[in-house]
Amino acid sequence: MNIILLGPPGAGKGTQAKLLEEKFGLKQLSTGDMLRAEVASGSELGQKAKEIMDRGDLIPDEIIVDMIAGCLDKPECSGGIIFDGFPRTVDQAQALDSMLEEKGKPLTGVVQIVVDETVLVERLNTRIRQAQEAGEEVRSDDNEDTLKSRLEVYRNQTAPIIPYYQSEGQLFKVDGMATIEDVAEQIEGFLKSAQAA
Ligand code: ADP
């Protein structure tokens, strides 16, 4: 199974991806995590990416698509992939479709985690507090100003991929305002019916 988790920043994609990795033996590919690893390593890409991410903007499509292309053939991806934070533009969605087709890895579906935007600031502040309490570094793009830009980018550049997948009959919506366990159950229900189909 190969699925995409879609939703605004703070929707809970990363949390659900981790649960799905355990339950279904899938591999999470998070472009945000990959980019943060580049930033931490101080690579040339990381240095360029940091500035863009701190503004809440998107990294150019070619860079992201190359990054994903380099992962699809890894052995840990052979049991199926959860795409988290990718695709984020219609061009990325089209590029993913071609890559998956070429590799004979069909897309099982796209899970859209639907949340009320008003809770996102609150969730962000909780994430910052939890990171601080755990003695972890707070993400440099986790602040209210950058969140505003990230949400705007989501609305303008990422939300248009919803009708793209809807028209292909691949979209499955879950209520992201429910508890973590309940959202996980909704997604599992979808995956099990997709497995059975
Ligand atoms: P979020 O919690 O906002 O969904 P991510 O960890 O997925 O955060 O992404 C953080 C940042 O990394 C984004 O704001 C963007 O700058 C960059 N990024 C991640 N994935 C992509 C992508 N697919 N295309 C372009 N930029 C990306």
PDB file of C-alpha atoms and ligand atoms in Angstrom:
ATOM      1  CA  MET A   1       0.000   0.000   0.000  1.00  0.00           C
ATOM      2  CA  ASN A   2       1.161   3.482  -0.825  1.00  0.00           C
ATOM      3  CA  ILE A   3      -0.748   6.352   0.684  1.00  0.00           C
ATOM      4  CA  ILE A   4      -0.550  10.114   0.954  1.00  0.00           C
ATOM      5  CA  LEU A   5      -1.440  11.947   4.155  1.00  0.00           C
ATOM      6  CA  LEU A   6      -2.747  15.371   3.330  1.00  0.00           C
ATOM      7  CA  GLY A   7      -3.694  18.247   5.588  1.00  0.00           C
ATOM      8  CA  PRO A   8      -2.557  21.654   6.843  1.00  0.00           C
ATOM      9  CA  PRO A   9       0.374  22.080   9.228  1.00  0.00           C
ATOM     10  CA  GLY A  10      -0.710  20.745  12.593  1.00  0.00           C
ATOM     11  CA  ALA A  11      -3.361  18.407  11.174  1.00  0.00           C
ATOM     12  CA  GLY A  12      -1.614  15.414  12.711  1.00  0.00           C
ATOM     13  CA  LYS A  13       0.000  13.839   9.643  1.00  0.00           C
ATOM     14  CA  GLY A  14       3.246  12.952  11.389  1.00  0.00           C
ATOM     15  CA  THR A  15       1.457  11.455  14.403  1.00  0.00           C
ATOM     16  CA  GLN A  16      -0.738   9.267  12.213  1.00  0.00           C
ATOM     17  CA  ALA A  17       2.168   8.303   9.952  1.00  0.00           C
ATOM     18  CA  LYS A  18       4.064   6.891  12.943  1.00  0.00           C
ATOM     19  CA  LEU A  19       1.036   4.831  14.022  1.00  0.00           C
ATOM     20  CA  LEU A  20       0.558   3.509  10.492  1.00  0.00           C
ATOM     21  CA  GLU A  21       4.216   2.541  10.210  1.00  0.00           C
ATOM     22  CA  GLU A  22       3.793   0.263  13.215  1.00  0.00           C
ATOM     23  CA  LYS A  23       0.431  -1.215  12.325  1.00  0.00           C
ATOM     24  CA  PHE A  24       0.863  -1.763   8.597  1.00  0.00           C
ATOM     25  CA  GLY A  25       4.620  -2.099   8.167  1.00  0.00           C
ATOM     26  CA  LEU A  26       4.724   0.965   5.965  1.00  0.00           C
ATOM     27  CA  LYS A  27       7.580   3.463   5.707  1.00  0.00           C
ATOM     28  CA  GLN A  28       6.963   7.154   6.407  1.00  0.00           C
ATOM     29  CA  LEU A  29       8.597   9.493   3.933  1.00  0.00           C
ATOM     30  CA  SER A  30       8.399  12.983   5.377  1.00  0.00           C
ATOM     31  CA  THR A  31       9.857  15.661   3.133  1.00  0.00           C
ATOM     32  CA  GLY A  32       9.833  18.048   6.126  1.00  0.00           C
ATOM     33  CA  ASP A  33      11.980  15.620   8.164  1.00  0.00           C
ATOM     34  CA  MET A  34      14.334  15.060   5.214  1.00  0.00           C
ATOM     35  CA  LEU A  35      14.757  18.801   4.785  1.00  0.00           C
ATOM     36  CA  ARG A  36      15.369  19.310   8.504  1.00  0.00           C
ATOM     37  CA  ALA A  37      18.058  16.605   8.326  1.00  0.00           C
ATOM     38  CA  GLU A  38      19.675  18.531   5.459  1.00  0.00           C
ATOM     39  CA  VAL A  39      19.558  21.724   7.530  1.00  0.00           C
ATOM     40  CA  ALA A  40      21.088  19.938  10.532  1.00  0.00           C
ATOM     41  CA  SER A  41      23.886  18.496   8.388  1.00  0.00           C
ATOM     42  CA  GLY A  42      24.754  21.966   7.122  1.00  0.00           C
ATOM     43  CA  SER A  43      24.703  20.768   3.493  1.00  0.00           C
ATOM     44  CA  GLU A  44      24.404  23.262   0.664  1.00  0.00           C
ATOM     45  CA  LEU A  45      20.790  22.218   0.142  1.00  0.00           C
ATOM     46  CA  GLY A  46      20.166  22.555   3.879  1.00  0.00           C
ATOM     47  CA  GLN A  47      21.524  26.073   3.951  1.00  0.00           C
ATOM     48  CA  LYS A  48      19.288  27.094   1.058  1.00  0.00           C
ATOM     49  CA  ALA A  49      16.278  25.250   2.449  1.00  0.00           C
ATOM     50  CA  LYS A  50      16.465  26.760   5.930  1.00  0.00           C
ATOM     51  CA  GLU A  51      15.780  30.282   4.765  1.00  0.00           C
ATOM     52  CA  ILE A  52      12.793  29.165   2.668  1.00  0.00           C
ATOM     53  CA  MET A  53      11.354  27.001   5.439  1.00  0.00           C
ATOM     54  CA  ASP A  54      11.736  29.737   8.037  1.00  0.00           C
ATOM     55  CA  ARG A  55       9.641  31.985   5.789  1.00  0.00           C
ATOM     56  CA  GLY A  56       7.009  29.248   5.509  1.00  0.00           C
ATOM     57  CA  ASP A  57       7.452  29.020   1.742  1.00  0.00           C
ATOM     58  CA  LEU A  58       7.875  25.915  -0.384  1.00  0.00           C
ATOM     59  CA  ILE A  59      11.162  24.442  -1.566  1.00  0.00           C
ATOM     60  CA  PRO A  60      11.269  24.273  -5.399  1.00  0.00           C
ATOM     61  CA  ASP A  61       9.436  21.265  -6.848  1.00  0.00           C
ATOM     62  CA  GLU A  62      12.479  19.782  -8.690  1.00  0.00           C
ATOM     63  CA  ILE A  63      14.476  19.553  -5.460  1.00  0.00           C
ATOM     64  CA  ILE A  64      11.644  17.860  -3.606  1.00  0.00           C
ATOM     65  CA  VAL A  65      10.832  15.473  -6.436  1.00  0.00           C
ATOM     66  CA  ASP A  66      14.512  14.443  -6.695  1.00  0.00           C
ATOM     67  CA  MET A  67      14.616  13.862  -2.963  1.00  0.00           C
ATOM     68  CA  ILE A  68      11.591  11.549  -3.100  1.00  0.00           C
ATOM     69  CA  ALA A  69      12.806   9.804  -6.256  1.00  0.00           C
ATOM     70  CA  GLY A  70      15.978   8.851  -4.413  1.00  0.00           C
ATOM     71  CA  CYS A  71      13.946   7.087  -1.707  1.00  0.00           C
ATOM     72  CA  LEU A  72      11.380   5.019  -3.583  1.00  0.00           C
ATOM     73  CA  ASP A  73      13.719   2.119  -4.344  1.00  0.00           C
ATOM     74  CA  LYS A  74      15.098   1.768  -0.830  1.00  0.00           C
ATOM     75  CA  PRO A  75      14.491  -1.660   0.690  1.00  0.00           C
ATOM     76  CA  GLU A  76      12.617  -0.179   3.656  1.00  0.00           C
ATOM     77  CA  CYS A  77      10.056   1.205   1.209  1.00  0.00           C
ATOM     78  CA  SER A  78       9.243  -2.175  -0.311  1.00  0.00           C
ATOM     79  CA  GLY A  79       6.399  -2.813   2.173  1.00  0.00           C
ATOM     80  CA  GLY A  80       4.631   0.374   1.142  1.00  0.00           C
ATOM     81  CA  ILE A  81       5.005   4.084   1.722  1.00  0.00           C
ATOM     82  CA  ILE A  82       3.232   6.824   3.630  1.00  0.00           C
ATOM     83  CA  PHE A  83       3.930  10.146   1.953  1.00  0.00           C
ATOM     84  CA  ASP A  84       3.815  12.838   4.630  1.00  0.00           C
ATOM     85  CA  GLY A  85       4.099  16.459   3.532  1.00  0.00           C
ATOM     86  CA  PHE A  86       4.416  15.472  -0.107  1.00  0.00           C
ATOM     87  CA  PRO A  87       2.992  16.260  -2.629  1.00  0.00           C
ATOM     88  CA  ARG A  88       2.384  19.889  -1.758  1.00  0.00           C
ATOM     89  CA  THR A  89       1.685  21.259  -5.238  1.00  0.00           C
ATOM     90  CA  VAL A  90      -0.213  19.956  -8.263  1.00  0.00           C
ATOM     91  CA  ASP A  91       3.109  19.667 -10.131  1.00  0.00           C
ATOM     92  CA  GLN A  92       4.511  17.486  -7.347  1.00  0.00           C
ATOM     93  CA  ALA A  93       1.345  15.346  -7.467  1.00  0.00           C
ATOM     94  CA  GLN A  94       1.767  14.822 -11.197  1.00  0.00           C
ATOM     95  CA  ALA A  95       5.451  14.001 -10.791  1.00  0.00           C
ATOM     96  CA  LEU A  96       4.585  11.475  -8.077  1.00  0.00           C
ATOM     97  CA  ASP A  97       1.973   9.841 -10.292  1.00  0.00           C
ATOM     98  CA  SER A  98       4.557   9.349 -13.050  1.00  0.00           C
ATOM     99  CA  MET A  99       7.215   8.013 -10.660  1.00  0.00           C
ATOM    100  CA  LEU A 100       4.832   5.533  -9.072  1.00  0.00           C
ATOM    101  CA  GLU A 101       3.586   4.361 -12.430  1.00  0.00           C
ATOM    102  CA  GLU A 102       7.122   3.896 -13.694  1.00  0.00           C
ATOM    103  CA  LYS A 103       8.027   1.842 -10.618  1.00  0.00           C
ATOM    104  CA  GLY A 104       4.827  -0.197 -10.664  1.00  0.00           C
ATOM    105  CA  LYS A 105       3.850   1.071  -7.209  1.00  0.00           C
ATOM    106  CA  PRO A 106       0.191   2.085  -7.426  1.00  0.00           C
ATOM    107  CA  LEU A 107      -1.235   4.756  -5.159  1.00  0.00           C
ATOM    108  CA  THR A 108      -3.744   3.181  -2.774  1.00  0.00           C
ATOM    109  CA  GLY A 109      -5.343   6.456  -1.817  1.00  0.00           C
ATOM    110  CA  VAL A 110      -5.034   9.916  -0.373  1.00  0.00           C
ATOM    111  CA  VAL A 111      -6.138  10.486   3.214  1.00  0.00           C
ATOM    112  CA  GLN A 112      -7.194  14.060   3.786  1.00  0.00           C
ATOM    113  CA  ILE A 113      -7.119  14.976   7.472  1.00  0.00           C
ATOM    114  CA  VAL A 114      -9.759  17.661   7.788  1.00  0.00           C
ATOM    115  CA  VAL A 115      -9.319  20.097  10.670  1.00  0.00           C
ATOM    116  CA  ASP A 116     -10.780  23.374  11.739  1.00  0.00           C
ATOM    117  CA  GLU A 117      -8.105  26.027  11.159  1.00  0.00           C
ATOM    118  CA  THR A 118      -8.883  27.746  14.430  1.00  0.00           C
ATOM    119  CA  VAL A 119      -7.314  24.884  16.418  1.00  0.00           C
ATOM    120  CA  LEU A 120      -4.044  24.928  14.519  1.00  0.00           C
ATOM    121  CA  VAL A 121      -2.458  27.820  16.434  1.00  0.00           C
ATOM    122  CA  GLU A 122      -3.399  26.106  19.674  1.00  0.00           C
ATOM    123  CA  ARG A 123      -1.874  22.810  18.483  1.00  0.00           C
ATOM    124  CA  LEU A 124       1.284  24.599  17.391  1.00  0.00           C
ATOM    125  CA  ASN A 125       1.672  26.169  20.827  1.00  0.00           C
ATOM    126  CA  THR A 126       1.183  22.760  22.439  1.00  0.00           C
ATOM    127  CA  ARG A 127       3.888  21.301  20.171  1.00  0.00           C
ATOM    128  CA  ILE A 128       6.300  24.105  21.124  1.00  0.00           C
ATOM    129  CA  ARG A 129       5.596  23.606  24.823  1.00  0.00           C
ATOM    130  CA  GLN A 130       6.030  19.834  24.608  1.00  0.00           C
ATOM    131  CA  ALA A 131       9.336  20.190  22.769  1.00  0.00           C
ATOM    132  CA  GLN A 132      10.571  22.595  25.423  1.00  0.00           C
ATOM    133  CA  GLU A 133       9.464  20.332  28.244  1.00  0.00           C
ATOM    134  CA  ALA A 134      11.221  17.380  26.641  1.00  0.00           C
ATOM    135  CA  GLY A 135      14.375  19.452  26.274  1.00  0.00           C
ATOM    136  CA  GLU A 136      14.137  19.197  22.479  1.00  0.00           C
ATOM    137  CA  GLU A 137      14.886  21.974  20.076  1.00  0.00           C
ATOM    138  CA  VAL A 138      11.816  23.881  18.874  1.00  0.00           C
ATOM    139  CA  ARG A 139      11.499  23.908  15.063  1.00  0.00           C
ATOM    140  CA  SER A 140      12.592  27.301  13.807  1.00  0.00           C
ATOM    141  CA  ASP A 141       9.438  27.503  11.643  1.00  0.00           C
ATOM    142  CA  ASP A 142       7.176  26.721  14.592  1.00  0.00           C
ATOM    143  CA  ASN A 143       6.012  30.183  15.549  1.00  0.00           C
ATOM    144  CA  GLU A 144       2.724  31.968  14.969  1.00  0.00           C
ATOM    145  CA  ASP A 145       4.006  34.278  12.215  1.00  0.00           C
ATOM    146  CA  THR A 146       5.473  31.492  10.105  1.00  0.00           C
ATOM    147  CA  LEU A 147       2.400  29.352  10.751  1.00  0.00           C
ATOM    148  CA  LYS A 148       0.282  32.068   9.123  1.00  0.00           C
ATOM    149  CA  SER A 149       2.430  31.891   5.978  1.00  0.00           C
ATOM    150  CA  ARG A 150       2.432  28.086   6.011  1.00  0.00           C
ATOM    151  CA  LEU A 151      -1.364  28.090   6.182  1.00  0.00           C
ATOM    152  CA  GLU A 152      -1.620  30.548   3.337  1.00  0.00           C
ATOM    153  CA  VAL A 153       0.752  28.436   1.256  1.00  0.00           C
ATOM    154  CA  TYR A 154      -1.358  25.383   2.124  1.00  0.00           C
ATOM    155  CA  ARG A 155      -4.561  27.103   0.965  1.00  0.00           C
ATOM    156  CA  ASN A 156      -3.064  28.512  -2.231  1.00  0.00           C
ATOM    157  CA  GLN A 157      -0.642  25.833  -3.386  1.00  0.00           C
ATOM    158  CA  THR A 158      -1.489  22.576  -1.652  1.00  0.00           C
ATOM    159  CA  ALA A 159      -5.296  22.573  -1.350  1.00  0.00           C
ATOM    160  CA  PRO A 160      -5.618  22.526  -5.187  1.00  0.00           C
ATOM    161  CA  ILE A 161      -4.337  18.945  -5.134  1.00  0.00           C
ATOM    162  CA  ILE A 162      -7.561  17.923  -3.342  1.00  0.00           C
ATOM    163  CA  PRO A 163      -9.757  18.221  -6.456  1.00  0.00           C
ATOM    164  CA  TYR A 164      -6.921  16.617  -8.441  1.00  0.00           C
ATOM    165  CA  TYR A 165      -7.160  13.408  -6.400  1.00  0.00           C
ATOM    166  CA  GLN A 166     -10.913  13.680  -5.931  1.00  0.00           C
ATOM    167  CA  SER A 167     -11.410  13.547  -9.676  1.00  0.00           C
ATOM    168  CA  GLU A 168      -9.368  10.343  -9.748  1.00  0.00           C
ATOM    169  CA  GLY A 169     -11.660   8.887  -7.045  1.00  0.00           C
ATOM    170  CA  GLN A 170      -8.691   8.476  -4.715  1.00  0.00           C
ATOM    171  CA  LEU A 171      -9.604  10.853  -1.912  1.00  0.00           C
ATOM    172  CA  PHE A 172     -10.679   9.678   1.545  1.00  0.00           C
ATOM    173  CA  LYS A 173     -11.565  12.301   4.156  1.00  0.00           C
ATOM    174  CA  VAL A 174     -11.150  11.775   7.877  1.00  0.00           C
ATOM    175  CA  ASP A 175     -12.278  13.989  10.731  1.00  0.00           C
ATOM    176  CA  GLY A 176      -9.020  15.345  12.142  1.00  0.00           C
ATOM    177  CA  MET A 177     -10.817  17.016  15.047  1.00  0.00           C
ATOM    178  CA  ALA A 178     -11.405  13.626  16.643  1.00  0.00           C
ATOM    179  CA  THR A 179      -8.947  12.076  19.117  1.00  0.00           C
ATOM    180  CA  ILE A 180      -5.641  10.636  17.855  1.00  0.00           C
ATOM    181  CA  GLU A 181      -6.963   7.089  18.383  1.00  0.00           C
ATOM    182  CA  ASP A 182     -10.202   7.852  16.597  1.00  0.00           C
ATOM    183  CA  VAL A 183      -8.462   9.414  13.602  1.00  0.00           C
ATOM    184  CA  ALA A 184      -6.211   6.346  13.462  1.00  0.00           C
ATOM    185  CA  GLU A 185      -9.281   4.099  13.445  1.00  0.00           C
ATOM    186  CA  GLN A 186     -10.867   6.032  10.611  1.00  0.00           C
ATOM    187  CA  ILE A 187      -7.683   5.691   8.551  1.00  0.00           C
ATOM    188  CA  GLU A 188      -7.331   2.000   9.387  1.00  0.00           C
ATOM    189  CA  GLY A 189     -10.902   1.395   8.258  1.00  0.00           C
ATOM    190  CA  PHE A 190     -10.075   2.972   4.931  1.00  0.00           C
ATOM    191  CA  LEU A 191      -6.830   1.018   4.510  1.00  0.00           C
ATOM    192  CA  LYS A 192      -8.480  -2.281   5.371  1.00  0.00           C
ATOM    193  CA  SER A 193     -11.233  -1.722   2.846  1.00  0.00           C
ATOM    194  CA  ALA A 194      -8.616  -0.699   0.277  1.00  0.00           C
ATOM    195  CA  GLN A 195      -6.627  -3.878   1.060  1.00  0.00           C
ATOM    196  CA  ALA A 196      -9.732  -6.006   0.655  1.00  0.00           C
ATOM    197  CA  ALA A 197     -10.709  -4.374  -2.641  1.00  0.00           C
TER     198      ALA A 197
HETATM  199  P1  ADP B   1       4.180  21.030   8.447  1.00  0.00           P
HETATM  200  O1  ADP B   1       4.064  20.647   9.898  1.00  0.00           O
HETATM  201  O2  ADP B   1       4.057  22.508   8.239  1.00  0.00           O
HETATM  202  O3  ADP B   1       3.290  20.250   7.561  1.00  0.00           O
HETATM  203  P2  ADP B   1       6.647  19.897   7.304  1.00  0.00           P
HETATM  204  O4  ADP B   1       7.603  19.329   8.270  1.00  0.00           O
HETATM  205  O5  ADP B   1       5.884  18.930   6.451  1.00  0.00           O
HETATM  206  O6  ADP B   1       5.683  20.816   8.145  1.00  0.00           O
HETATM  207  O7  ADP B   1       7.379  20.940   6.348  1.00  0.00           O
HETATM  208  C1  ADP B   1       8.123  22.036   6.855  1.00  0.00           C
HETATM  209  C2  ADP B   1       8.591  22.928   5.701  1.00  0.00           C
HETATM  210  O8  ADP B   1       9.428  22.167   4.798  1.00  0.00           O
HETATM  211  C3  ADP B   1       7.498  23.508   4.807  1.00  0.00           C
HETATM  212  O9  ADP B   1       6.929  24.676   5.341  1.00  0.00           O
HETATM  213  C4  ADP B   1       8.283  23.747   3.497  1.00  0.00           C
HETATM  214  O10 ADP B   1       9.075  24.907   3.582  1.00  0.00           O
HETATM  215  C5  ADP B   1       9.237  22.564   3.439  1.00  0.00           C
HETATM  216  N1  ADP B   1       8.620  21.412   2.686  1.00  0.00           N
HETATM  217  C6  ADP B   1       8.279  20.203   3.205  1.00  0.00           C
HETATM  218  N2  ADP B   1       7.753  19.413   2.273  1.00  0.00           N
HETATM  219  C7  ADP B   1       7.754  20.129   1.112  1.00  0.00           C
HETATM  220  C8  ADP B   1       7.299  19.880  -0.207  1.00  0.00           C
HETATM  221  N3  ADP B   1       6.729  18.710  -0.520  1.00  0.00           N
HETATM  222  N4  ADP B   1       7.460  20.844  -1.132  1.00  0.00           N
HETATM  223  C9  ADP B   1       8.034  22.009  -0.823  1.00  0.00           C
HETATM  224  N5  ADP B   1       8.456  22.336   0.400  1.00  0.00           N
HETATM  225  C10 ADP B   1       8.329  21.414   1.370  1.00  0.00           C
END
